[in-house]
XYZ file of C-alpha atoms in Angstrom:
157
model
C 16.805 -3.893 -13.810
C 18.851 -7.030 -13.990
C 18.935 -6.759 -17.781
C 20.541 -3.210 -17.378
C 23.142 -4.487 -14.935
C 23.982 -7.311 -17.467
C 24.327 -4.849 -20.285
C 26.397 -2.581 -18.133
C 28.697 -5.554 -17.346
C 28.922 -6.481 -21.053
C 29.793 -2.828 -21.969
C 32.403 -2.616 -19.317
C 34.007 -5.799 -20.558
C 33.961 -4.525 -24.182
C 35.573 -1.351 -23.015
C 38.266 -3.305 -21.386
C 38.797 -5.413 -24.372
C 39.134 -2.349 -26.653
C 41.678 -0.782 -24.175
C 43.629 -4.038 -24.161
C 43.656 -4.140 -27.937
C 44.625 -0.487 -28.323
C 47.587 -1.170 -25.953
C 48.657 -4.100 -27.859
C 48.447 -2.306 -31.115
C 50.461 0.611 -29.655
C 51.811 2.289 -32.656
C 50.139 0.008 -35.300
C 48.540 2.616 -37.431
C 46.761 5.926 -36.711
C 43.720 4.852 -38.724
C 43.123 1.768 -36.577
C 43.850 3.622 -33.325
C 41.337 6.337 -34.418
C 38.583 3.807 -35.133
C 39.374 2.074 -31.819
C 39.262 5.292 -29.835
C 35.956 6.181 -31.584
C 34.639 2.727 -30.482
C 35.781 3.182 -26.960
C 34.153 6.566 -26.790
C 30.938 5.164 -28.140
C 31.020 2.486 -25.480
C 31.798 4.919 -22.767
C 28.910 7.115 -23.825
C 26.558 4.011 -23.912
C 27.906 2.943 -20.372
C 27.132 6.520 -19.075
C 23.644 6.526 -20.558
C 22.945 3.080 -18.964
C 24.272 4.313 -15.439
C 21.781 7.291 -15.799
C 18.990 5.010 -16.659
C 19.933 2.819 -13.669
C 20.001 5.975 -11.526
C 16.558 7.072 -12.587
C 14.853 3.677 -12.242
C 16.445 3.445 -8.738
C 14.889 6.876 -7.836
C 11.548 5.954 -9.227
C 11.531 2.632 -7.362
C 12.573 4.370 -4.096
C 9.756 6.930 -4.645
C 7.252 4.099 -5.479
C 8.305 2.254 -2.207
C 7.799 5.323 -0.186
C 4.378 6.004 -1.651
C 3.362 2.518 -0.857
C 4.593 2.771 2.684
C 2.628 5.975 3.206
C -0.546 4.325 1.798
C -0.095 1.327 3.977
C 0.419 3.720 7.102
C -2.689 5.670 6.215
C -4.708 2.391 5.648
C -3.604 1.039 8.959
C -4.393 4.241 10.679
C -7.952 4.128 9.076
C -8.557 0.548 10.237
C -7.315 1.210 13.731
C -9.741 4.278 13.994
C -12.593 2.199 12.611
C -11.811 -0.685 15.047
C -11.844 1.716 17.901
C -15.119 3.133 16.846
C -16.687 -0.358 16.437
C -15.522 -1.302 20.026
C -17.236 1.832 21.394
C -20.358 1.087 19.447
C -20.535 -2.469 20.583
C -19.995 -1.536 24.253
C -22.766 1.045 23.940
C -25.053 -1.743 22.427
C -24.283 -4.035 25.179
C -25.218 -1.394 27.919
C -28.326 -0.610 26.060
C -29.397 -4.186 25.883
C -28.735 -4.619 29.684
C -30.786 -1.359 30.237
C -33.597 -2.750 28.266
C -33.577 -6.136 30.101
C -33.737 -4.170 33.363
C -36.723 -2.247 32.000
C -38.446 -5.437 30.889
C -37.966 -6.963 34.250
C -39.226 -3.886 36.034
C -42.361 -3.920 33.568
C -42.996 -7.625 34.386
C -43.067 -6.702 38.182
C -45.614 -3.985 37.445
C -43.397 -0.981 38.371
C -42.294 -0.105 34.909
C -43.904 2.399 32.477
C -44.536 1.146 29.003
C -43.587 4.528 27.605
C -40.015 4.073 28.910
C -39.806 0.530 27.487
C -40.866 1.710 24.095
C -38.362 4.532 24.205
C -35.616 2.123 25.188
C -36.639 -0.269 22.515
C -36.517 2.444 19.839
C -33.058 3.488 21.076
C -31.882 -0.224 20.957
C -33.149 -0.432 17.349
C -31.273 2.578 16.415
C -28.096 1.341 17.986
C -28.568 -1.917 16.138
C -28.920 0.124 12.904
C -25.628 2.110 13.811
C -23.797 -1.213 14.475
C -24.813 -2.406 11.044
C -23.605 0.855 9.456
C -20.347 0.503 11.322
C -19.992 -3.043 10.049
C -20.658 -1.890 6.503
C -18.104 0.983 6.988
C -15.530 -1.599 8.243
C -16.155 -3.880 5.275
C -15.805 -0.908 2.892
C -12.566 0.122 4.658
C -11.207 -3.295 4.181
C -12.170 -3.541 0.563
C -10.694 -0.131 0.017
C -7.370 -1.293 1.442
C -7.375 -4.515 -0.483
C -8.392 -3.027 -3.914
C -5.178 -1.302 -4.844
C -3.192 -4.582 -3.907
C -5.361 -6.693 -6.051
C -5.062 -4.211 -8.867
C -1.302 -4.259 -8.496
C -1.402 -8.113 -8.552
C -3.467 -8.076 -11.800
C -0.909 -5.682 -13.560
C 1.929 -7.955 -12.496
C 0.167 -11.066 -13.886
């Protein structure tokens, strides 16, 4: 992009020099003036083409920036949702552990039923498996969010 700007400045300077030379020559000769006018027109055409390329590149850059912003917002939303689910799962696991502790205590005192304790233990194991699955999902979400950033970094290198 900076190269295009530099080229555009050089072309503008060349056009100015040609215009100055044409003014200085004035009525020097129609052959020289015709050649200079043709060169000036060529420079104007090149300048217009460069301006169009700069405009297209700018539009492309704006579009890429918007896509990146949208992707970032979507990733942040996924992470926030996942975080909320993890907090809910952890809270449920804590409550389940407390319930199991109370059941174990009741069983030690001889008032609990072993069937209820086994059922609670199975529920606790399932909750732990769910917590593990949520942790894996969280890690996958993070990796999914970082992978495009790492790919872009490798392309730049």
